[in-house]
PDB file of C-alpha atoms in Angstrom:
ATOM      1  CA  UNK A   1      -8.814  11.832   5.007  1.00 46.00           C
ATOM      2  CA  UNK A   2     -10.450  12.360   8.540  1.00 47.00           C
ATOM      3  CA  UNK A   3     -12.182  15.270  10.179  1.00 46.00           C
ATOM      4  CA  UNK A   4     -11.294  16.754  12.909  1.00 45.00           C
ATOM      5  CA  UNK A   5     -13.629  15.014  15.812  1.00 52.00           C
ATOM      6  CA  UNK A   6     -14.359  12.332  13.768  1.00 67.00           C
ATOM      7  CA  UNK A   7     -13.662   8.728  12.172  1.00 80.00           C
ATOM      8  CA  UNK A   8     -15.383   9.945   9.141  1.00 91.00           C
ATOM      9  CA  UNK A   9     -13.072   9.355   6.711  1.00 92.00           C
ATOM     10  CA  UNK A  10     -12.490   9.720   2.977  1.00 92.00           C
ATOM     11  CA  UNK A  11     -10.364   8.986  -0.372  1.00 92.00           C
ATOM     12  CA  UNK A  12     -10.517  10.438  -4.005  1.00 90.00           C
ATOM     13  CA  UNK A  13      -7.859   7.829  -5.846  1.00 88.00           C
ATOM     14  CA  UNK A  14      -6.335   8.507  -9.482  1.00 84.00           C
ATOM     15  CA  UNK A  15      -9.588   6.020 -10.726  1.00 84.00           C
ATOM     16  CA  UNK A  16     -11.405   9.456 -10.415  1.00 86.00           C
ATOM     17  CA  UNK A  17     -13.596   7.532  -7.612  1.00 89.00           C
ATOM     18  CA  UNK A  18     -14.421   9.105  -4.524  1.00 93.00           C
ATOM     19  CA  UNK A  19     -14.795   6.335  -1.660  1.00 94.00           C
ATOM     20  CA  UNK A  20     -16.684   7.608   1.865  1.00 95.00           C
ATOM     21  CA  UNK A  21     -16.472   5.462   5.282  1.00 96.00           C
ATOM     22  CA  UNK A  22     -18.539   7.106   7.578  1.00 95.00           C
ATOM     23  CA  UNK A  23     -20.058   6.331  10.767  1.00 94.00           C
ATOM     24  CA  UNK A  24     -24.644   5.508  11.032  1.00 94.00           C
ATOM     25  CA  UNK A  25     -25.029   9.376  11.739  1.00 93.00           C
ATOM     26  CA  UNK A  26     -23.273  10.392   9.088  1.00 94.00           C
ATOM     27  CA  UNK A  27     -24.631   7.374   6.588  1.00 95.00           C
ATOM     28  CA  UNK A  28     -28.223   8.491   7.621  1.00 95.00           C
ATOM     29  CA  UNK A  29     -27.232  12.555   7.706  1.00 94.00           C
ATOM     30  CA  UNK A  30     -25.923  12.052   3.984  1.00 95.00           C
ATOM     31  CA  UNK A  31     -28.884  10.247   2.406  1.00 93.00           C
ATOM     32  CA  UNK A  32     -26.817   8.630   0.164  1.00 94.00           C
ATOM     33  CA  UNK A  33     -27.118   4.462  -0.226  1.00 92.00           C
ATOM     34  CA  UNK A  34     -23.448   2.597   0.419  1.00 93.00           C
ATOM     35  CA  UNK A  35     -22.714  -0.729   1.673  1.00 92.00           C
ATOM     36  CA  UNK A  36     -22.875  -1.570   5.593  1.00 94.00           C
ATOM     37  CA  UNK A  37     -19.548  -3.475   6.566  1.00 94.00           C
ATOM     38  CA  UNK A  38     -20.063  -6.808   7.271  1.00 92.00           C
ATOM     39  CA  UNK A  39     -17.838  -7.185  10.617  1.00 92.00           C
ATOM     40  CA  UNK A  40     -19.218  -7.670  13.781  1.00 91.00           C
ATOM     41  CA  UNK A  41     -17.307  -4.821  15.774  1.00 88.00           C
ATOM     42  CA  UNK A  42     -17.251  -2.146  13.071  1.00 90.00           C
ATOM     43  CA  UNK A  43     -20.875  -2.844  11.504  1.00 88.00           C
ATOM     44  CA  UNK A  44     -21.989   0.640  11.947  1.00 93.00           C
ATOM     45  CA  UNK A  45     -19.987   1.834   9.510  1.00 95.00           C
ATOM     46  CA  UNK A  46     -21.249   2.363   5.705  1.00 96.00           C
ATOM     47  CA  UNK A  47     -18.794   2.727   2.454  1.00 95.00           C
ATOM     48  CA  UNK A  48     -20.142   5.104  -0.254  1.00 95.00           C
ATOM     49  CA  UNK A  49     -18.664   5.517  -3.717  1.00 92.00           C
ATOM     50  CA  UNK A  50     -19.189   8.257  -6.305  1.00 92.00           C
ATOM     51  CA  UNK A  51     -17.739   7.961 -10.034  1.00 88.00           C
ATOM     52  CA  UNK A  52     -16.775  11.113 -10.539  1.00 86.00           C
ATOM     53  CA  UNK A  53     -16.042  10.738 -14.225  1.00 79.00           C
ATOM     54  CA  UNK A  54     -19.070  12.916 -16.528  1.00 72.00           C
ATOM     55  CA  UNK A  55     -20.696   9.741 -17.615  1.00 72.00           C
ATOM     56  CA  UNK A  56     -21.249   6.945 -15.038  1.00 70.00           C
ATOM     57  CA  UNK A  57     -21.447   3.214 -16.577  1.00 67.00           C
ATOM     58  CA  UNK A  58     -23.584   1.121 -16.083  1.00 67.00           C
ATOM     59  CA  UNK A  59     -21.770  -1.428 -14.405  1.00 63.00           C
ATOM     60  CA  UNK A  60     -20.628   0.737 -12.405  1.00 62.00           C
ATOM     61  CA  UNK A  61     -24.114   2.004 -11.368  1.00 61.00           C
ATOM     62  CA  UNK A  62     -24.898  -1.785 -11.004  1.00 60.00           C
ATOM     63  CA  UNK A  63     -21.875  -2.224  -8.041  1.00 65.00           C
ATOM     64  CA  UNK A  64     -23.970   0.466  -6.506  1.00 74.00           C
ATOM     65  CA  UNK A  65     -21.633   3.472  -6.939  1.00 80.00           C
ATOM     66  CA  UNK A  66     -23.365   6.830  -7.125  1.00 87.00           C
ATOM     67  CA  UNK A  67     -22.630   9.114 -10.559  1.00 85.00           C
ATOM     68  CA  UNK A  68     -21.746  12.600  -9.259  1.00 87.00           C
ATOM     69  CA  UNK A  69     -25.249  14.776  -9.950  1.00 88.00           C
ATOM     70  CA  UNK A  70     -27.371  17.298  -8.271  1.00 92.00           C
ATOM     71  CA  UNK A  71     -28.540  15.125  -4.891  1.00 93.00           C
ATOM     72  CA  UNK A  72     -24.796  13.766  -4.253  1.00 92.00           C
ATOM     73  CA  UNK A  73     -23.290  17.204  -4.552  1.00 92.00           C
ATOM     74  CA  UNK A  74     -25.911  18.722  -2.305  1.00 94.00           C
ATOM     75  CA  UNK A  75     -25.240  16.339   0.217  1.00 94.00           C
ATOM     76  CA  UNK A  76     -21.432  16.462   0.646  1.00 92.00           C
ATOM     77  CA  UNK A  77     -21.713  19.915   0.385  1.00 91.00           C
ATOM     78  CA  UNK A  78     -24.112  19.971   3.669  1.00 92.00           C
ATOM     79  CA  UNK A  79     -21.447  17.284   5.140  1.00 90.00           C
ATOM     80  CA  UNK A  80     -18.753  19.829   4.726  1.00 86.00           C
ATOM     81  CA  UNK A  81     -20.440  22.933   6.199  1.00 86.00           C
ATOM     82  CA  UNK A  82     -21.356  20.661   9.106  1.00 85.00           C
ATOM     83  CA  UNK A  83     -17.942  19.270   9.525  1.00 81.00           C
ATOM     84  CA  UNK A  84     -15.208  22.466   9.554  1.00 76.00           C
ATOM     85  CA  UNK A  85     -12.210  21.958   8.580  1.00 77.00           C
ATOM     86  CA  UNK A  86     -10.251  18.630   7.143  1.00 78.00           C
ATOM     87  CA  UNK A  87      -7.359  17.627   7.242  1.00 79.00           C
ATOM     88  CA  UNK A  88      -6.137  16.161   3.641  1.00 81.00           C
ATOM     89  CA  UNK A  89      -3.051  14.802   2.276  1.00 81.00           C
ATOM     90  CA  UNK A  90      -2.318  14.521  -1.269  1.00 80.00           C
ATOM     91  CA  UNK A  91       0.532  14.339  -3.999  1.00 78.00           C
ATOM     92  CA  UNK A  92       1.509  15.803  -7.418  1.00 72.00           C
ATOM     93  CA  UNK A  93       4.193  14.043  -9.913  1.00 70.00           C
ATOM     94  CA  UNK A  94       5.779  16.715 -11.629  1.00 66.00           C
ATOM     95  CA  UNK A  95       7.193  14.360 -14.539  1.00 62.00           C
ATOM     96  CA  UNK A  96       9.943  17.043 -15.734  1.00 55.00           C
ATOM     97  CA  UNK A  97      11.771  17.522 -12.548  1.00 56.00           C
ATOM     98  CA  UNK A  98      10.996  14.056 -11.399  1.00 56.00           C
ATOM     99  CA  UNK A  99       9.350  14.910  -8.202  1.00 63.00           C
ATOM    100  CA  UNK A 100       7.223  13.754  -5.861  1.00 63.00           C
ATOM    101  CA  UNK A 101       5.726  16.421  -3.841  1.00 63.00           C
ATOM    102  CA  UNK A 102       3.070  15.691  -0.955  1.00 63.00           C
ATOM    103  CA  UNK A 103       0.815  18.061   0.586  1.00 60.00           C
ATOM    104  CA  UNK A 104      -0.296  17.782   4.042  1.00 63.00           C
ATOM    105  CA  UNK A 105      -3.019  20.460   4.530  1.00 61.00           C
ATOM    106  CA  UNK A 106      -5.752  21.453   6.622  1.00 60.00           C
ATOM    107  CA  UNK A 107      -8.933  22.984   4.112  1.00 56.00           C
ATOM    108  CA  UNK A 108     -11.534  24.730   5.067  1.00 55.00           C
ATOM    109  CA  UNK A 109     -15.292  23.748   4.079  1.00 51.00           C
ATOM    110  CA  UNK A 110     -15.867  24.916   0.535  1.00 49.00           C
ATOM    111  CA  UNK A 111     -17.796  22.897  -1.834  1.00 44.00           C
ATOM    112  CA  UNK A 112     -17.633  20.174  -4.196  1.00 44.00           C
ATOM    113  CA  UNK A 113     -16.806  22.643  -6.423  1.00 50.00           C
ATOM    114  CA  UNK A 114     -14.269  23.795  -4.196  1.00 48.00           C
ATOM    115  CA  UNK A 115     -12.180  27.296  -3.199  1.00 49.00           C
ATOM    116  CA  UNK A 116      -8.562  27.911  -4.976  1.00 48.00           C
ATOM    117  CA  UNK A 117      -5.515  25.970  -2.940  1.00 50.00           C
ATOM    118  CA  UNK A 118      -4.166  29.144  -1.693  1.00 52.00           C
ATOM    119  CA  UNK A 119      -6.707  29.563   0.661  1.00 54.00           C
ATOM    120  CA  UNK A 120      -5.796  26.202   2.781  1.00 57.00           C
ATOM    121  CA  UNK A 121      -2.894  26.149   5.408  1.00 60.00           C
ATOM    122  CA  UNK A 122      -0.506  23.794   2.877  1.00 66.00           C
ATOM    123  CA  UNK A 123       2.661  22.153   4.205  1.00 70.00           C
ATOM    124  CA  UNK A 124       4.515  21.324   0.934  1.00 74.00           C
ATOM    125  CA  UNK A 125       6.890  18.054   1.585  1.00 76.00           C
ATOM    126  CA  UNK A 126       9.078  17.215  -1.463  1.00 80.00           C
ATOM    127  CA  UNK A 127      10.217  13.260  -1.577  1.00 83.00           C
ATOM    128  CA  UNK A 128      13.377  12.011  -1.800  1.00 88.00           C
ATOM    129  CA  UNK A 129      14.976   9.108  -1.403  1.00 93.00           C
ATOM    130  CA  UNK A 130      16.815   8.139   1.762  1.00 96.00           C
ATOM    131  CA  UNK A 131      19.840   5.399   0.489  1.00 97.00           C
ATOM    132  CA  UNK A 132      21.602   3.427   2.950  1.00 97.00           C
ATOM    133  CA  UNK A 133      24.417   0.900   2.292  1.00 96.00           C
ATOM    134  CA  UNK A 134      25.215  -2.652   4.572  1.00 96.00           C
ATOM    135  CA  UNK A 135      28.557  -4.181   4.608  1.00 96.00           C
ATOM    136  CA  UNK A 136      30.020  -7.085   5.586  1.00 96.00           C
ATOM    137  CA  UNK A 137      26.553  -8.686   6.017  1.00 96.00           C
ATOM    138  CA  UNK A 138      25.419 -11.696   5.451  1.00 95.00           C
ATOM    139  CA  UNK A 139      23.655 -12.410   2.437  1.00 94.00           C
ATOM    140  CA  UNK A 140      20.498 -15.142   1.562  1.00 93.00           C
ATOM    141  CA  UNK A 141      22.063 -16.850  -1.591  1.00 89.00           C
ATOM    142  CA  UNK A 142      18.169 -17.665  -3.073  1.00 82.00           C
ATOM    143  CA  UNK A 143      17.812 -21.089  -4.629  1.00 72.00           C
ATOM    144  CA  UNK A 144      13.679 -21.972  -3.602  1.00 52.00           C
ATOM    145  CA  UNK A 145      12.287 -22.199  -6.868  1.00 59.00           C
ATOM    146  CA  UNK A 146       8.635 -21.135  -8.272  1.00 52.00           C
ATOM    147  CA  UNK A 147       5.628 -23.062  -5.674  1.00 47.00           C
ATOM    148  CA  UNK A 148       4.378 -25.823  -8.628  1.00 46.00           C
ATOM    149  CA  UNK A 149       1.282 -28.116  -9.259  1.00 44.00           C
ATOM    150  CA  UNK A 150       1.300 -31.489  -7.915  1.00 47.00           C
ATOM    151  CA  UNK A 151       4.046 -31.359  -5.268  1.00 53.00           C
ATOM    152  CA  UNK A 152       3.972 -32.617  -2.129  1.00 56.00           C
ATOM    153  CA  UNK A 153       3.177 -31.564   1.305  1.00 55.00           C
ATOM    154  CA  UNK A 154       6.739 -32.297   2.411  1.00 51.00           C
ATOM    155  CA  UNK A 155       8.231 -29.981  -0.758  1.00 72.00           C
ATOM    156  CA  UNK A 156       5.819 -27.582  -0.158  1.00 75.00           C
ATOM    157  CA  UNK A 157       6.378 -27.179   3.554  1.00 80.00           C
ATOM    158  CA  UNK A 158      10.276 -26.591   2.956  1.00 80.00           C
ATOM    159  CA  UNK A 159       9.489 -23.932  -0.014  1.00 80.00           C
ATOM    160  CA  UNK A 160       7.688 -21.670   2.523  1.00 83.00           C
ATOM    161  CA  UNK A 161      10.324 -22.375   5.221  1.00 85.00           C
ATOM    162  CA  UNK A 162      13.157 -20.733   2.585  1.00 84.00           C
ATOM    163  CA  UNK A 163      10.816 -18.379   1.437  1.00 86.00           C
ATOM    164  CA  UNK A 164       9.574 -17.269   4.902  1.00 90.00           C
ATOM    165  CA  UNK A 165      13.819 -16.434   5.972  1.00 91.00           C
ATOM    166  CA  UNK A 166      13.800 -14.768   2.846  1.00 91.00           C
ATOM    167  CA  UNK A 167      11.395 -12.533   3.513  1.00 94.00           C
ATOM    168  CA  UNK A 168      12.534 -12.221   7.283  1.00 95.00           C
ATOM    169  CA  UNK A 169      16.117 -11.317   6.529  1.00 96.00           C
ATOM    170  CA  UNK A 170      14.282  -8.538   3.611  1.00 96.00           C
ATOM    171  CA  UNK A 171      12.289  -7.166   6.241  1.00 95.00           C
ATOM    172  CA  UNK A 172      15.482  -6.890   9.235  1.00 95.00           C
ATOM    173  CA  UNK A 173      17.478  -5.536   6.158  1.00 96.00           C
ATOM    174  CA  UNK A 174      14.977  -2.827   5.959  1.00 95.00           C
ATOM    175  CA  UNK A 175      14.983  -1.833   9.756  1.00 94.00           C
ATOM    176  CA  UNK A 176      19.243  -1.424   9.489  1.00 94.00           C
ATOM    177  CA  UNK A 177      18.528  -4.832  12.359  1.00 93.00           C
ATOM    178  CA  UNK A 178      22.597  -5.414  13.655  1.00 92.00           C
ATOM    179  CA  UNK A 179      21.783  -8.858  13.533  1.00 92.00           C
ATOM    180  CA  UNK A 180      22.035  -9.208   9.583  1.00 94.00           C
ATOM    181  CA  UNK A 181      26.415  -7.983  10.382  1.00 93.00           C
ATOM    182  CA  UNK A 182      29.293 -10.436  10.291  1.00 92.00           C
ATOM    183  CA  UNK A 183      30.833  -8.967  13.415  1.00 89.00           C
ATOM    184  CA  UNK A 184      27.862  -8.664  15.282  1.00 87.00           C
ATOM    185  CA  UNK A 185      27.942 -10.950  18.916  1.00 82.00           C
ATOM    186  CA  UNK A 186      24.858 -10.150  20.583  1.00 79.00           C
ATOM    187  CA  UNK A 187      24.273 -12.004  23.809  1.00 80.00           C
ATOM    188  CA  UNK A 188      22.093 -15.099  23.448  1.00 78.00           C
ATOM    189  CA  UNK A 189      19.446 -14.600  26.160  1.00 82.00           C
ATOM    190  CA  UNK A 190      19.125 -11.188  24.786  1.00 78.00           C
ATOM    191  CA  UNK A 191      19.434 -11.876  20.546  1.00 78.00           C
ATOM    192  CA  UNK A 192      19.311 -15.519  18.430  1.00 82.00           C
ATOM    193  CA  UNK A 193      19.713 -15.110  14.913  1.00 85.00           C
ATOM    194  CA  UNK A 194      20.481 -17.320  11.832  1.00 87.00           C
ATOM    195  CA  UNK A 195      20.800 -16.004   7.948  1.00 88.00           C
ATOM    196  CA  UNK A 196      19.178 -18.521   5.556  1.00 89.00           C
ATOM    197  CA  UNK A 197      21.157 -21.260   4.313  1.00 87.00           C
ATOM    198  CA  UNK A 198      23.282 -20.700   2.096  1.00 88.00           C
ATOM    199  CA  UNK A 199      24.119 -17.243   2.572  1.00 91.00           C
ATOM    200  CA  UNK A 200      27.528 -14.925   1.621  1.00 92.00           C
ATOM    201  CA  UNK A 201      29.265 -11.957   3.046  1.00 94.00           C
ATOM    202  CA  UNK A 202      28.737  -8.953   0.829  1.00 94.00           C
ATOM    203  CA  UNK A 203      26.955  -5.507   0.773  1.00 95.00           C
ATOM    204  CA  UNK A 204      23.522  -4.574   0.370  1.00 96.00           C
ATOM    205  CA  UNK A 205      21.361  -1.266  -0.558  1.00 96.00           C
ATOM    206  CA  UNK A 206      18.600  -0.400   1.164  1.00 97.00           C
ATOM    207  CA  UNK A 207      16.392   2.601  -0.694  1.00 97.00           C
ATOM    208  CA  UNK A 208      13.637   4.614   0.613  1.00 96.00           C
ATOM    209  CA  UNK A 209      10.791   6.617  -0.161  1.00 94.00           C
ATOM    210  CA  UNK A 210       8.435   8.199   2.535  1.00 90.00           C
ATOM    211  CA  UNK A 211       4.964   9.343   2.230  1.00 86.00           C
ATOM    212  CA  UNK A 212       1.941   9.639   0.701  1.00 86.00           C
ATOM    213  CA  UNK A 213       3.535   7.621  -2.817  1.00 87.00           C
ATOM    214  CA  UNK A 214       1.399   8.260  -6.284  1.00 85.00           C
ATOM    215  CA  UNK A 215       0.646   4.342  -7.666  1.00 84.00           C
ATOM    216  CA  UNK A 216       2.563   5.287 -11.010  1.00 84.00           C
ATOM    217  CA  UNK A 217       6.065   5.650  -8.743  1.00 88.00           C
ATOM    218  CA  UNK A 218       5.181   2.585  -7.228  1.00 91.00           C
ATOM    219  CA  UNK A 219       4.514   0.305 -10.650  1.00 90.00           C
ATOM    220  CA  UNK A 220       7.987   2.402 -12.241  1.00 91.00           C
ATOM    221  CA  UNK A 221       9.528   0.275  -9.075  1.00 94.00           C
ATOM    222  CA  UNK A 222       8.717  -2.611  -9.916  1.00 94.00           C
ATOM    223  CA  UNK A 223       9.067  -2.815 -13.617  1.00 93.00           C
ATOM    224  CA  UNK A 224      12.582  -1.309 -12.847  1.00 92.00           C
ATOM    225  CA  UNK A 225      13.060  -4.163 -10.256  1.00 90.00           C
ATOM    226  CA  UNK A 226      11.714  -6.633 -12.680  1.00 89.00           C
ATOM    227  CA  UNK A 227      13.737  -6.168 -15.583  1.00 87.00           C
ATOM    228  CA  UNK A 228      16.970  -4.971 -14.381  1.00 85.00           C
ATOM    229  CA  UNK A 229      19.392  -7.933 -14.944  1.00 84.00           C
ATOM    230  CA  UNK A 230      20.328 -10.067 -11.818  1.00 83.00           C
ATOM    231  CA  UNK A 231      23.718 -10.623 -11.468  1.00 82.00           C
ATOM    232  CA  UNK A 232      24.365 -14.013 -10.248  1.00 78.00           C
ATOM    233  CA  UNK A 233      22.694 -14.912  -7.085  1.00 78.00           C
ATOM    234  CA  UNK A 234      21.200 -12.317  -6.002  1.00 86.00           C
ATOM    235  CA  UNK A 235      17.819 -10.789  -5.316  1.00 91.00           C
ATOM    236  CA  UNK A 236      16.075  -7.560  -5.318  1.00 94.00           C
ATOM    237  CA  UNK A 237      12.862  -7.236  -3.066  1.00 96.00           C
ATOM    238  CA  UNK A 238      10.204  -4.195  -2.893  1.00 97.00           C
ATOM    239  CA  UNK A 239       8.172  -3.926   0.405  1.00 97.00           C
ATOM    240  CA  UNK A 240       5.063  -1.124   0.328  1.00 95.00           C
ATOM    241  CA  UNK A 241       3.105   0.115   3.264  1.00 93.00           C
ATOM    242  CA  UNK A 242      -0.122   1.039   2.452  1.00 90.00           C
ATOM    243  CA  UNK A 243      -2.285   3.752   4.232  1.00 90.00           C
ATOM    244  CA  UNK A 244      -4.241   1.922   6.831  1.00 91.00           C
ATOM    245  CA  UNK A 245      -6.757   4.584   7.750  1.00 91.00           C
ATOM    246  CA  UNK A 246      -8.267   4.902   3.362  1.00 92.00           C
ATOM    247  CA  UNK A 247     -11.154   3.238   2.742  1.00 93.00           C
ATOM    248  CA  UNK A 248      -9.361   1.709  -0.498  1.00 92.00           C
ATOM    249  CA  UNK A 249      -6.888  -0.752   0.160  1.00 88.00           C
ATOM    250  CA  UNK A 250      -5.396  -1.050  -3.585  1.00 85.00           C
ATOM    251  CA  UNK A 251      -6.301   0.592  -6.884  1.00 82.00           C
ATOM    252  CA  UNK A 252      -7.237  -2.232  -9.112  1.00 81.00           C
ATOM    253  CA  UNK A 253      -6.195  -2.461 -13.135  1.00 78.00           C
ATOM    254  CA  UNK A 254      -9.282  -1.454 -14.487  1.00 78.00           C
ATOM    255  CA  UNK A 255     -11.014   2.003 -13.086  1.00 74.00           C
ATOM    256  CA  UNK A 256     -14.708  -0.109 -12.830  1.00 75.00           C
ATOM    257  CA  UNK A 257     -13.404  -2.729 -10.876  1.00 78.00           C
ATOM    258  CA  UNK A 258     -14.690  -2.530  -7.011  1.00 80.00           C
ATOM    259  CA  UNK A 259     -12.093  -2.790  -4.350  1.00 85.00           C
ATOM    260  CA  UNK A 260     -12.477  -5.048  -1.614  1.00 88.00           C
ATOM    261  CA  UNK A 261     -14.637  -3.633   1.377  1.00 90.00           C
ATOM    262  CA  UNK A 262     -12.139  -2.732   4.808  1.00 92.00           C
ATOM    263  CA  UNK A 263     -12.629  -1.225   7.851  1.00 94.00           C
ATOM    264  CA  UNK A 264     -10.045   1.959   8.080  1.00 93.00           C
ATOM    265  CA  UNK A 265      -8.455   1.716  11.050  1.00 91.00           C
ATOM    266  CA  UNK A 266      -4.988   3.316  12.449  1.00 89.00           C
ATOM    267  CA  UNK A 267      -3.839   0.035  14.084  1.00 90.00           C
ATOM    268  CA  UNK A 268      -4.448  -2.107  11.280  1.00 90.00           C
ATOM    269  CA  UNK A 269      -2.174  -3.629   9.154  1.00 91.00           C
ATOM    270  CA  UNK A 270      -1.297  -3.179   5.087  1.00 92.00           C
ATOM    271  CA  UNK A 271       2.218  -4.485   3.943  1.00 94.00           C
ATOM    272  CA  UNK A 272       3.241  -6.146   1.230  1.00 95.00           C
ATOM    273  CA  UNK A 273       6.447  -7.462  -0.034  1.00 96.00           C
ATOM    274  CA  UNK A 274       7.520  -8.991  -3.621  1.00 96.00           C
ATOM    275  CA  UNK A 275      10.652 -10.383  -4.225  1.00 93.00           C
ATOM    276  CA  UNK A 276      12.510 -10.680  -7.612  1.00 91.00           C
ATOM    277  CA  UNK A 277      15.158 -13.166  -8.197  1.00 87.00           C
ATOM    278  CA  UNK A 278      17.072 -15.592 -11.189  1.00 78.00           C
ATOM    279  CA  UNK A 279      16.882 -18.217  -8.619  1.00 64.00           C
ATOM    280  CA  UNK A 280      20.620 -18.671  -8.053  1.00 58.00           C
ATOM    281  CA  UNK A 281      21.409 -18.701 -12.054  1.00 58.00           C
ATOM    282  CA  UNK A 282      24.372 -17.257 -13.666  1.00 56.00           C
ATOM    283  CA  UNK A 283      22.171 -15.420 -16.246  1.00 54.00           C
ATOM    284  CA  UNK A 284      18.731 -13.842 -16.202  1.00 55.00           C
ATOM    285  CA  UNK A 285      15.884 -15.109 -18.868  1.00 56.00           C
ATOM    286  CA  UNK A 286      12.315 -14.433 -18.420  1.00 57.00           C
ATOM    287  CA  UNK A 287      12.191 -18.071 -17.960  1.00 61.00           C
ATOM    288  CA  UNK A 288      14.494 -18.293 -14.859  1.00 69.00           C
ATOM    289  CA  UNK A 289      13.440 -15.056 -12.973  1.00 78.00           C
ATOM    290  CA  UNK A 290      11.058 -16.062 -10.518  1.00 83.00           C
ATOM    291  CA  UNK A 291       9.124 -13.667  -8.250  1.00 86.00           C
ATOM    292  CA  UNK A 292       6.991 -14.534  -4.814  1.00 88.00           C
ATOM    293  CA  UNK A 293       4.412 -12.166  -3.326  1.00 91.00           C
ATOM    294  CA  UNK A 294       4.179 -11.775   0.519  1.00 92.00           C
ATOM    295  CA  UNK A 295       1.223 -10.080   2.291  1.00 92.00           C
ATOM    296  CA  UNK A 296       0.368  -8.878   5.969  1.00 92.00           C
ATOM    297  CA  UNK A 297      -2.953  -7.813   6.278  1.00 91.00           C
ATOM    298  CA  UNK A 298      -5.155  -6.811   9.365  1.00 90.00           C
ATOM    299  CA  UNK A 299      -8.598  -7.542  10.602  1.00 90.00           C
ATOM    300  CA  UNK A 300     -11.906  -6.624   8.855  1.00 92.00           C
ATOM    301  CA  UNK A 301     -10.175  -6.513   5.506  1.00 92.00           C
ATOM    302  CA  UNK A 302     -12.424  -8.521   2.185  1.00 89.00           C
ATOM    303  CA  UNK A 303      -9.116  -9.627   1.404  1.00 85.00           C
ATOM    304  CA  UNK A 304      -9.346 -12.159   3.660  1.00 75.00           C
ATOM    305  CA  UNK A 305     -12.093 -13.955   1.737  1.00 64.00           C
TER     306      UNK A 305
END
């Protein structure tokens, strides 16, 4: 999270890694080696990672993260005395109620070792969903089937068309667009807009969840998505905006894995959308349910390549 006067920013993720993109002063203030980012445009400004975890692997040592001893916690404690105040936003599961609770909060410096909560100005934010129900829309009947080896440019070329409505129809769904209504006559020199072929008249849900989202909630989603039962026809798609201004773009399977280097930026971009569907059969099999994976990403982001 950033500072106050600063783009100094910083992420502690459920890997029990703490992930620092600071600007040169702060890289040289810090004495701490990270990793300069590569972009011409935002190349003075260095990642640092410290494993937090009592025992630091190896490997990990070898990716160049720091283990969390004397010298590290030395120097973010002289960062935080120098910096004031932060303002951080985290969230807390609580399993038994099934809530998702953020807290937006501005801390004052304390520590690694840190001050009780109490102390901070919290602003406690409980998430719910928001549910929102369509009718007499039209539909996208889905009948593109998985992308597969050896076919050709022609076939391959028409699976993204489908593919590409489907996913522009999810994401006009998702902004409540009139366009997506049976009734709707917009004027033509204002509004031109065609469902995919074929489509149907029916209803559709629309579900949301705002905030600061643990990854746990997240994965639920989409093993609920995954193996709910289809009925015939029909689709389910999930569509996740991630937090443009971390220094981690996604929290990878396996704790030692590095993420991919990113410049955190407020006007980048970090969507995703995957889409679930029994490809237009009657009946649902793990054989017929076929998925596809859409992402929007912004500039100076590894993912690229």
């Amino acid at each position: 999270m950033p500072g106050l006067e600063s783009d100094d920013v910083w992420s502690l993720d459920t890997r029990g890694v703490l992930t620092l993109a600071v600007c040169k002063e702060t890289y040289q203030s810090l004495g701490l080696v990270g990793q300069k980012l590569p972009w011409k445009g935002c190349d003075d400004t260095y990642v640092i990672q410290i494993f937090l975890h009592s025992e630091c692997p190896d490997s990990a040592i070898k990716e160049k993260w720091h283990p969390l001893g004397v010298k590290q916690k030395a120097s973010l404690e002289a960062w935080d005395a120098r910096r004031g105040s932060w303002k951080i936003m985290y969230n807390y599961t609580d399993s038994g109620r099934r809530r998702i609770c953020q807290y937006p909060c501005r801390h004052e410096p304390s520590g690694v070792d840190g001050k009780p909560m109490e102390d901070a100005i919290i602003d406690v934010r409980e998430t719910k969903p928001i549910v929102r129900k369509t009718m007499n829309a039209h539909i996208p009947v889905p009948t593109a089937q998985p992308l597969m080896k050896g076919v050709e440019d022609l076939e391959h070329e028409e699976w993204e068309e489908k593919v590409s409505a489907l996913f522009e129809w999810v994401g006009m769904a998702c902004l409540g667009a009139k366009r997506l209504q049976v009734m709707d006559r917009p004027d033509p020199y204002v509004a031109v807009y065609s469902p995919p072929s074929p489509s149907r008249i029916g209803e559709f849900t629309h579900v949301r969840w705002s905030g600061l989202l643990p990854p746990g909630f997240v994965q639920s989603v989409i093993n609920a998505a995954s193996s709910t039962p289809l009925p015939p026809s029909s689709f389910v798609c999930i569509t996740s905006q991630g937090v443009p201004t971390s220094p981690v773009s996604y929290l990878p399977p396996h704790r030692l894995i590095k993420t991919p280097l990113r410049a955190p930026r407020a006007e980048s971009e970090d969507t995703w959308s995957l889409l679930f569907s029994n490809g237009g059969q009657n009946y649902q099999t793990e054989d017929n349910l076929w998925w596809a994976l859409a992402e929007s990403i912004g500039q100076w982001d590894m993912r690229w390549g």
